[in-house]
């Protein structure tokens, strides 16, 4: 059937949702397989023996792992709706900020939920968000007029994941007062015609985080 | 219109070494500026305000930070010779996967090895390191380089770290040859290339540097 594209993912993972966003934006049909992380399938272990993680994309029988690597592969293979710009310098800039989100923002945000010195952790997370806010400037999306590579990699921040966690844990991370542009971007992100089809069901995600992080007391 | 290429560098940084090799492979003329890590230049702080780290490649005044991002940039702009990435998208994805693996796993072992871990802790670090290097050996297979007949992204990503591991070898911390027999010959093959030997210090030179540092600390 067609090009035979399969995706192994987990419904609540921002990493596997990124891949779905890219595929849907490009109009690529794919078959989705939900993994149980407590009981990983033989196929997942076969296709990602190194990290044993989702997401894994399978194209014509060949597996690709690591969401940022998968996104670039998708962009190179299916030409409609480019995720990365054409210009090499702009591409380098997009890749730089995607790495920043993955390696600095997300760990700093997660750290707020576990750190003993919460005040310090929140300050550090704010510093990373400030840098992102400055990079966004007055653009509608990081990709410009429409969704791009960085927007997709920043789905944890733009989508409901961060909002839900900060509400449940009682953190003030992405606030309108401190980050008006990022908040506006986040609203554009979740209301984007294609992206909104790719986000996990709101209630289910909230309930999941409530169980995971407990209620504030 | 001549290209102006500047590299903000630090001679023993494994990340900076990657770029020096790439620039040499491509025959790109550039100005090297050695940074002092405890006295960073205004140019570095201005070019990499987010991380304030080397290496930074500055092309016609525009800075590119993060070594793998810079390697991709170099390959896309100077695409007339010595391709660092395969042309096939699938093979390209695999190269990026393994370079990411080096960045995620190997770099952390490099830090731990020099951190002064002892006894049981050191044994765990060594075991984990060898497990990772063996996976990479599998990826190398029977090819002369990870890039095939020529150096590619994964060779550039791993070589500076492997060079540093060879130094441990010389100190007798472990035997790379015994644990990962494909790695030392691969390191040697890489250093047989002028683009490598003229760009980065050899394991012997790194060893001499460490000995000198240790001796100067011992008074």
Coordinates of N, CA and C in Angstrom, one line a residue, chain A residues 7-214:
Chain A
X7 N 4.7 4.1 11.9 CA 5.2 4.8 13.0 C 4.9 4.1 14.3
X8 N 5.9 3.9 15.1 CA 5.7 3.3 16.4 C 5.8 4.4 17.4
X9 N 4.8 4.6 18.2 CA 4.7 5.8 19.1 C 4.0 5.5 20.3
X10 N 3.8 6.5 21.1 CA 3.0 6.5 22.4 C 2.1 7.7 22.4
X11 N 0.8 7.5 22.6 CA -0.2 8.6 22.4 C 0.2 9.9 23.1
X12 N 0.8 9.8 24.3 CA 1.0 11.0 25.1 C 2.4 11.6 24.9
X13 N 3.3 11.0 24.1 CA 4.6 11.5 23.9 C 4.8 12.6 23.0
X14 N 5.4 13.7 23.4 CA 5.6 14.8 22.5 C 6.5 14.4 21.4
X15 N 7.4 13.5 21.7 CA 8.4 13.0 20.7 C 7.7 12.3 19.5
X16 N 6.8 11.4 19.8 CA 6.2 10.7 18.7 C 5.1 11.6 18.0
X17 N 4.5 12.5 18.8 CA 3.5 13.4 18.2 C 4.2 14.3 17.2
X18 N 5.5 14.6 17.4 CA 6.3 15.5 16.4 C 6.3 14.8 15.1
X19 N 6.5 13.5 15.1 CA 6.6 12.8 13.8 C 5.3 12.8 13.1
X20 N 4.2 12.6 13.9 CA 2.9 12.6 13.3 C 2.6 14.0 12.7
X21 N 3.0 15.0 13.4 CA 2.8 16.4 12.9 C 3.5 16.5 11.5
X22 N 4.7 16.1 11.4 CA 5.5 16.2 10.2 C 4.8 15.4 9.0
X23 N 4.4 14.2 9.3 CA 3.8 13.4 8.3 C 2.4 14.0 7.9
X24 N 1.6 14.5 8.8 CA 0.3 15.0 8.4 C 0.5 16.3 7.7
X25 N 1.5 17.2 8.1 CA 1.7 18.4 7.4 C 2.0 18.2 5.9
X26 N 2.7 17.1 5.7 CA 3.2 16.7 4.3 C 2.2 15.8 3.6
X27 N 1.1 15.5 4.3 CA 0.1 14.6 3.7 C 0.5 13.2 3.4
X28 N 1.4 12.7 4.3 CA 1.9 11.4 4.1 C 1.0 10.4 4.8
X29 N 0.6 9.3 4.2 CA -0.2 8.3 4.9 C 0.7 7.4 5.6
X30 N 0.2 7.0 6.8 CA 1.1 6.0 7.5 C 0.2 5.2 8.4
X31 N 0.8 4.1 8.8 CA 0.1 3.2 9.8 C 0.8 3.4 11.2
X32 N -0.1 3.6 12.2 CA 0.4 3.9 13.5 C 0.3 2.7 14.4
X33 N 1.4 2.4 15.2 CA 1.3 1.4 16.2 C 1.6 1.9 17.5
X34 N 0.7 1.7 18.5 CA 0.8 2.2 19.8 C 1.6 1.3 20.6
X35 N 2.7 1.8 21.3 CA 3.6 0.9 22.1 C 3.2 1.0 23.5
X36 N 3.4 -0.1 24.3 CA 3.2 0.0 25.7 C 4.7 0.0 26.3
X37 N 5.0 1.1 26.9 CA 6.4 1.3 27.3 C 6.8 0.3 28.4
X38 N 5.8 -0.2 29.1 CA 6.1 -1.2 30.2 C 6.3 -2.6 29.6
X39 N 6.0 -2.7 28.3 CA 6.0 -4.1 27.6 C 6.3 -3.9 26.2
X40 N 7.5 -3.5 25.9 CA 7.8 -3.0 24.5 C 7.7 -4.2 23.5
X41 N 7.2 -3.9 22.4 CA 7.0 -5.0 21.4 C 8.3 -5.5 20.8
X42 N 8.3 -6.7 20.3 CA 9.5 -7.3 19.7 C 9.9 -6.4 18.5
X43 N 8.9 -5.9 17.8 CA 9.2 -5.1 16.6 C 10.0 -3.8 17.0
X44 N 9.6 -3.1 18.1 CA 10.2 -1.9 18.5 C 11.7 -2.2 18.9
X45 N 11.9 -3.3 19.6 CA 13.2 -3.7 20.1 C 14.1 -4.1 18.9
X46 N 13.4 -4.6 17.8 CA 14.2 -5.0 16.6 C 14.6 -3.7 15.8
X47 N 13.6 -2.7 15.8 CA 13.9 -1.6 15.0 C 14.7 -0.5 15.7
X48 N 14.7 -0.5 17.0 CA 15.5 0.5 17.7 C 16.3 -0.3 18.8
X49 N 17.2 -1.1 18.4 CA 17.9 -1.9 19.4 C 18.8 -1.1 20.3
X50 N 19.3 0.1 19.8 CA 20.3 0.9 20.5 C 19.6 1.6 21.7
X51 N 18.5 2.3 21.4 CA 17.9 3.0 22.5 C 16.6 2.4 23.0
X52 N 16.0 1.5 22.2 CA 14.7 0.8 22.6 C 13.6 1.8 22.9
X53 N 13.6 2.9 22.2 CA 12.6 4.0 22.5 C 11.7 4.3 21.3
X54 N 10.6 4.9 21.6 CA 9.8 5.5 20.5 C 10.2 7.0 20.4
X55 N 9.9 7.6 19.3 CA 9.3 7.1 18.1 C 10.3 6.4 17.2
X56 N 9.8 5.4 16.4 CA 10.6 4.8 15.3 C 9.7 4.9 14.1
X57 N 10.3 5.4 13.0 CA 9.6 5.5 11.7 C 10.2 4.3 10.9
X58 N 9.3 3.7 10.2 CA 9.7 2.6 9.3 C 9.3 3.0 7.9
X59 N 10.2 3.1 7.0 CA 9.9 3.5 5.6 C 10.4 2.5 4.7
X60 N 9.6 1.8 4.0 CA 10.0 0.7 3.1 C 10.8 -0.3 3.8
X61 N 10.4 -0.6 5.0 CA 11.1 -1.6 5.8 C 12.3 -1.2 6.6
X62 N 12.7 0.1 6.4 CA 14.0 0.5 7.0 C 13.6 1.5 8.2
X63 N 14.2 1.2 9.4 CA 13.8 2.0 10.5 C 14.7 3.2 10.7
X64 N 14.1 4.3 11.3 CA 14.8 5.5 11.7 C 14.4 5.8 13.1
X65 N 15.3 6.1 14.0 CA 15.0 6.5 15.3 C 15.6 7.8 15.7
X66 N 15.1 8.4 16.8 CA 15.5 9.8 17.2 C 14.6 10.8 16.5
X67 N 13.7 11.4 17.2 CA 12.7 12.3 16.5 C 13.3 13.3 15.6
X68 N 14.3 14.0 16.0 CA 14.9 15.1 15.2 C 15.5 14.5 13.9
X69 N 16.1 13.3 14.0 CA 16.6 12.7 12.8 C 15.5 12.3 11.9
X70 N 14.4 11.7 12.5 CA 13.2 11.3 11.7 C 12.6 12.5 11.0
X71 N 12.5 13.7 11.7 CA 12.0 14.9 11.1 C 12.8 15.3 9.9
X72 N 14.1 15.3 10.0 CA 14.9 15.7 8.8 C 14.7 14.7 7.7
X73 N 14.6 13.4 8.0 CA 14.4 12.4 7.0 C 13.1 12.6 6.3
X74 N 12.1 12.9 7.0 CA 10.8 13.1 6.4 C 10.8 14.3 5.5
X75 N 11.5 15.4 6.0 CA 11.6 16.6 5.2 C 12.4 16.4 3.9
X76 N 13.4 15.5 3.9 CA 14.2 15.2 2.7 C 13.4 14.3 1.7
X77 N 12.6 13.5 2.3 CA 11.9 12.4 1.4 C 10.6 12.9 0.8
X78 N 9.9 13.7 1.5 CA 8.6 14.2 1.0 C 8.7 15.7 0.9
X79 N 8.6 16.2 -0.3 CA 9.0 17.6 -0.6 C 7.9 18.6 -0.2
X80 N 6.6 18.2 -0.2 CA 5.6 19.2 0.1 C 5.7 19.7 1.5
X81 N 5.3 21.0 1.7 CA 5.3 21.6 3.0 C 6.7 21.5 3.6
X82 N 7.7 22.2 3.1 CA 9.1 22.1 3.7 C 9.1 22.5 5.2
X83 N 9.8 21.7 6.0 CA 9.9 22.0 7.4 C 11.1 22.9 7.7
X84 N 12.2 22.6 7.0 CA 13.4 23.4 7.1 C 13.5 24.4 6.0
X85 N 14.1 25.6 6.2 CA 14.2 26.6 5.1 C 15.2 26.1 4.1
X86 N 15.2 26.7 2.9 CA 16.2 26.3 1.9 C 17.6 26.8 2.1
X87 N 17.7 28.1 2.6 CA 18.9 28.7 2.8 C 19.8 28.0 3.9
X88 N 21.0 27.7 3.6 CA 21.9 27.0 4.6 C 22.0 27.7 5.9
X89 N 22.1 29.0 5.9 CA 22.3 29.7 7.2 C 21.0 29.6 8.0
X90 N 19.9 29.8 7.3 CA 18.6 29.7 8.0 C 18.3 28.3 8.5
X91 N 18.8 27.3 7.8 CA 18.7 25.9 8.2 C 19.5 25.7 9.5
X92 N 20.7 26.2 9.5 CA 21.6 26.1 10.6 C 21.0 26.7 11.8
X93 N 20.4 27.9 11.6 CA 19.7 28.6 12.7 C 18.5 27.7 13.3
X94 N 17.7 27.2 12.4 CA 16.6 26.3 12.8 C 17.1 25.1 13.6
X95 N 18.2 24.5 13.1 CA 18.7 23.3 13.8 C 19.3 23.7 15.1
X96 N 19.9 24.9 15.2 CA 20.5 25.3 16.5 C 19.4 25.5 17.5
X97 N 18.3 26.1 17.1 CA 17.2 26.3 18.1 C 16.4 25.1 18.4
X98 N 16.3 24.1 17.5 CA 15.7 22.8 17.8 C 16.5 22.1 18.9
X99 N 17.9 22.2 18.7 CA 18.8 21.6 19.7 C 18.6 22.2 21.1
X100 N 18.5 23.6 21.0 CA 18.3 24.3 22.3 C 17.1 23.9 23.0
X101 N 16.0 23.7 22.3 CA 14.7 23.3 22.9 C 14.9 21.9 23.5
X102 N 15.5 21.0 22.8 CA 15.7 19.6 23.3 C 16.7 19.5 24.4
X103 N 17.8 20.2 24.3 CA 18.9 20.0 25.2 C 18.9 20.9 26.4
X104 N 18.3 22.1 26.3 CA 18.3 23.1 27.4 C 16.9 23.3 27.9
X105 N 15.9 23.7 27.0 CA 14.6 24.1 27.5 C 13.9 22.9 28.2
X106 N 13.8 21.8 27.5 CA 13.0 20.7 28.0 C 13.6 20.1 29.3
X107 N 14.9 19.8 29.4 CA 15.4 19.4 30.7 C 15.2 20.4 31.8
X108 N 15.3 21.7 31.5 CA 15.1 22.7 32.5 C 13.7 22.7 33.0
X109 N 12.8 22.5 32.1 CA 11.3 22.5 32.4 C 11.0 21.3 33.3
X110 N 11.5 20.1 32.9 CA 11.3 18.9 33.6 C 11.9 19.0 35.0
X111 N 13.0 19.6 35.1 CA 13.7 19.7 36.3 C 12.9 20.4 37.4
X112 N 12.1 21.4 36.9 CA 11.2 22.1 37.9 C 10.3 21.2 38.6
X113 N 10.0 20.0 38.1 CA 9.0 19.1 38.7 C 9.7 18.2 39.7
X114 N 11.0 18.2 39.7 CA 11.7 17.3 40.6 C 12.8 17.9 41.5
X115 N 13.2 19.1 41.1 CA 14.3 19.8 41.9 C 13.9 20.1 43.3
X116 N 14.9 20.0 44.2 CA 14.7 20.4 45.6 C 14.6 21.9 45.7
X117 N 15.5 22.6 45.0 CA 15.5 24.0 45.0 C 14.6 24.5 43.9
X118 N 13.3 24.5 44.1 CA 12.3 24.8 43.0 C 12.5 26.2 42.5
X119 N 12.8 27.1 43.4 CA 12.9 28.5 43.0 C 14.0 28.7 41.9
X120 N 15.1 28.0 42.2 CA 16.3 28.1 41.3 C 16.0 27.4 40.0
X121 N 15.3 26.3 40.1 CA 15.0 25.5 38.9 C 14.1 26.3 38.0
X122 N 13.1 27.0 38.6 CA 12.2 27.8 37.8 C 12.9 29.0 37.2
X123 N 13.8 29.6 37.9 CA 14.6 30.7 37.3 C 15.4 30.2 36.1
X124 N 16.0 29.1 36.2 CA 16.8 28.5 35.1 C 15.9 28.2 33.9
X125 N 14.7 27.7 34.2 CA 13.7 27.4 33.1 C 13.3 28.7 32.4
X126 N 13.1 29.7 33.2 CA 12.7 31.0 32.7 C 13.7 31.6 31.8
X127 N 15.0 31.4 32.1 CA 16.1 31.9 31.3 C 16.0 31.2 29.9
X128 N 15.8 29.9 29.9 CA 15.7 29.3 28.6 C 14.5 29.7 27.8
X129 N 13.4 29.9 28.5 CA 12.2 30.4 27.8 C 12.4 31.8 27.2
X130 N 13.1 32.6 28.0 CA 13.4 34.0 27.6 C 14.1 34.0 26.3
X131 N 15.1 33.1 26.2 CA 15.9 33.1 24.9 C 15.0 32.6 23.8
X132 N 14.1 31.7 24.0 CA 13.2 31.3 23.0 C 12.3 32.4 22.6
X133 N 11.8 33.1 23.5 CA 10.9 34.3 23.3 C 11.6 35.3 22.4
X134 N 12.9 35.6 22.7 CA 13.6 36.5 21.9 C 13.9 36.0 20.5
X135 N 14.0 34.7 20.3 CA 14.2 34.2 19.0 C 12.9 34.3 18.2
X136 N 11.8 34.1 18.8 CA 10.5 34.1 18.1 C 10.3 35.5 17.6
X137 N 10.6 36.5 18.4 CA 10.4 37.9 18.1 C 8.9 38.1 17.7
X138 N 8.7 38.7 16.5 CA 7.3 39.0 16.2 C 6.7 38.1 15.2
X139 N 7.4 36.9 15.0 CA 6.9 36.0 14.0 C 5.7 35.2 14.6
X140 N 4.9 34.8 13.7 CA 3.7 34.0 14.1 C 4.2 32.6 14.6
X141 N 5.1 32.0 13.8 CA 5.7 30.8 14.2 C 7.2 30.9 14.1
X142 N 7.9 30.0 14.7 CA 9.4 30.0 14.5 C 9.7 29.8 13.1
X143 N 8.8 29.1 12.4 CA 9.1 28.8 10.9 C 8.7 30.0 10.1
X144 N 8.1 31.1 10.7 CA 7.7 32.2 9.9 C 6.2 32.3 9.8
X145 N 5.7 32.4 8.6 CA 4.2 32.5 8.5 C 3.5 31.2 8.8
X146 N 4.2 30.1 8.7 CA 3.6 28.8 9.0 C 4.5 27.9 9.8
X147 N 4.0 26.8 10.3 CA 4.8 25.9 11.1 C 6.1 25.4 10.5
X148 N 7.1 25.3 11.3 CA 8.4 24.8 10.7 C 9.0 23.9 11.7
X149 N 10.3 23.5 11.4 CA 11.0 22.5 12.2 C 11.0 22.8 13.7
X150 N 11.4 24.1 14.0 CA 11.5 24.4 15.5 C 10.2 24.4 16.2
X151 N 9.1 24.8 15.5 CA 7.8 24.8 16.1 C 7.4 23.3 16.5
X152 N 7.7 22.4 15.6 CA 7.4 21.0 15.8 C 8.2 20.4 17.0
X153 N 9.5 20.7 17.0 CA 10.4 20.2 18.1 C 10.0 20.8 19.4
X154 N 9.4 22.0 19.4 CA 9.0 22.7 20.6 C 7.5 22.4 21.0
X155 N 7.0 21.3 20.5 CA 5.6 20.9 20.7 C 5.3 20.8 22.2
X156 N 6.2 20.3 23.0 CA 6.0 20.1 24.4 C 5.6 21.5 25.0
X157 N 6.3 22.5 24.5 CA 6.1 23.9 25.1 C 4.8 24.5 24.5
X158 N 4.6 24.3 23.2 CA 3.5 25.0 22.5 C 2.2 24.2 22.7
X159 N 2.3 22.9 22.8 CA 1.1 22.1 23.0 C 0.6 22.1 24.4
X160 N -0.2 21.1 24.8 CA -0.8 21.1 26.1 C 0.1 20.6 27.2
X161 N 1.2 19.9 26.8 CA 2.0 19.3 27.8 C 2.5 20.2 28.9
X162 N 3.1 21.3 28.5 CA 3.7 22.2 29.6 C 2.5 22.8 30.4
X163 N 1.5 23.3 29.7 CA 0.4 24.0 30.4 C -0.2 23.1 31.4
X164 N -0.4 21.8 31.1 CA -1.0 20.9 32.0 C -0.1 20.6 33.2
X165 N 1.1 20.4 32.9 CA 2.1 20.1 34.0 C 2.2 21.2 34.9
X166 N 2.3 22.5 34.4 CA 2.5 23.6 35.3 C 1.3 23.8 36.1
X167 N 0.1 23.5 35.6 CA -1.1 23.7 36.4 C -1.2 22.7 37.5
X168 N -0.9 21.4 37.2 CA -1.0 20.3 38.1 C 0.0 20.5 39.2
X169 N 1.3 20.8 38.8 CA 2.3 20.8 39.8 C 2.3 22.2 40.6
X170 N 1.7 23.2 40.0 CA 1.7 24.5 40.6 C 2.9 25.3 40.3
X171 N 3.3 25.3 39.1 CA 4.5 26.1 38.7 C 4.1 27.2 37.8
X172 N 4.8 28.3 37.9 CA 4.6 29.4 36.9 C 5.7 29.5 36.0
X173 N 5.5 28.7 34.9 CA 6.6 28.6 33.9 C 6.3 29.5 32.7
X174 N 5.4 29.0 31.8 CA 5.0 29.8 30.6 C 3.8 30.7 31.0
X175 N 4.1 31.9 31.4 CA 3.1 32.8 31.7 C 3.0 34.0 30.8
X176 N 1.7 34.6 30.7 CA 1.5 35.7 29.7 C 2.3 36.9 30.2
X177 N 2.5 37.1 31.5 CA 3.2 38.2 32.0 C 4.7 38.2 31.5
X178 N 5.3 37.0 31.7 CA 6.7 37.0 31.4 C 7.0 36.7 29.9
X179 N 6.1 35.9 29.3 CA 6.4 35.4 27.9 C 5.2 35.6 27.0
X180 N 4.8 36.9 26.8 CA 3.6 37.1 26.0 C 3.7 36.6 24.6
X181 N 4.9 36.6 24.0 CA 5.0 36.2 22.6 C 4.9 34.7 22.5
X182 N 5.6 34.0 23.4 CA 5.5 32.5 23.4 C 4.1 32.0 23.7
X183 N 3.4 32.7 24.6 CA 2.0 32.4 24.8 C 1.1 32.5 23.6
X184 N 1.4 33.6 22.9 CA 0.6 33.8 21.7 C 0.9 32.8 20.6
X185 N 2.2 32.4 20.6 CA 2.6 31.4 19.6 C 2.0 30.1 20.0
X186 N 2.0 29.8 21.3 CA 1.4 28.5 21.8 C -0.1 28.4 21.4
X187 N -0.8 29.6 21.5 CA -2.2 29.5 21.0 C -2.4 29.3 19.5
X188 N -1.5 29.9 18.7 CA -1.5 29.7 17.3 C -1.2 28.2 17.0
X189 N -0.3 27.7 17.8 CA 0.2 26.3 17.6 C -1.0 25.3 17.8
X190 N -1.7 25.4 18.9 CA -2.7 24.4 19.2 C -3.9 24.6 18.4
X191 N -4.1 25.8 17.8 CA -5.2 26.1 16.9 C -4.9 25.9 15.4
X192 N -3.7 25.6 15.1 CA -3.3 25.3 13.7 C -4.1 24.1 13.2
X193 N -4.7 24.2 12.0 CA -5.6 23.2 11.4 C -5.0 21.8 11.5
X194 N -3.8 21.6 11.1 CA -3.2 20.3 11.1 C -2.7 19.9 12.5
X195 N -2.0 20.8 13.2 CA -1.4 20.5 14.5 C -2.5 20.0 15.5
X196 N -3.6 20.7 15.4 CA -4.6 20.3 16.4 C -5.1 18.9 16.3
X197 N -5.0 18.4 15.0 CA -5.4 17.0 14.8 C -4.4 16.0 15.4
X198 N -3.2 16.5 15.7 CA -2.1 15.7 16.1 C -1.8 15.7 17.6
X199 N -2.5 16.6 18.3 CA -2.3 16.7 19.7 C -3.0 15.5 20.4
X200 N -2.5 15.1 21.6 CA -3.2 14.0 22.3 C -4.5 14.5 22.8
X201 N -5.5 13.7 23.1 CA -6.8 14.1 23.6 C -6.5 14.8 25.0
X202 N -7.1 16.0 25.1 CA -6.8 16.9 26.2 C -7.1 16.3 27.6
X203 N -8.3 15.7 27.7 CA -8.7 15.2 29.0 C -7.8 14.0 29.4
X204 N -7.5 13.2 28.4 CA -6.7 12.0 28.7 C -5.3 12.4 29.2
X205 N -4.7 13.5 28.5 CA -3.4 13.9 28.9 C -3.4 14.5 30.3
X206 N -4.4 15.4 30.5 CA -4.5 16.0 31.9 C -4.6 14.9 32.9
X207 N -5.4 13.9 32.7 CA -5.6 12.9 33.7 C -4.3 12.1 33.9
X208 N -3.6 11.9 32.8 CA -2.3 11.2 32.9 C -1.4 11.9 33.8
X209 N -1.2 13.2 33.5 CA -0.3 14.0 34.3 C -0.7 14.2 35.8
X210 N -2.0 14.2 36.0 CA -2.5 14.3 37.4 C -2.1 13.1 38.1
X211 N -2.2 11.9 37.5 CA -1.7 10.7 38.1 C -0.2 10.7 38.3
X212 N 0.5 11.1 37.3 CA 1.9 11.1 37.3 C 2.5 12.1 38.4
X213 N 2.0 13.3 38.4 CA 2.6 14.3 39.3 C 1.8 14.6 40.6
X214 N 0.6 14.0 40.7 CA -0.2 14.2 41.9 C -0.8 15.5 41.9

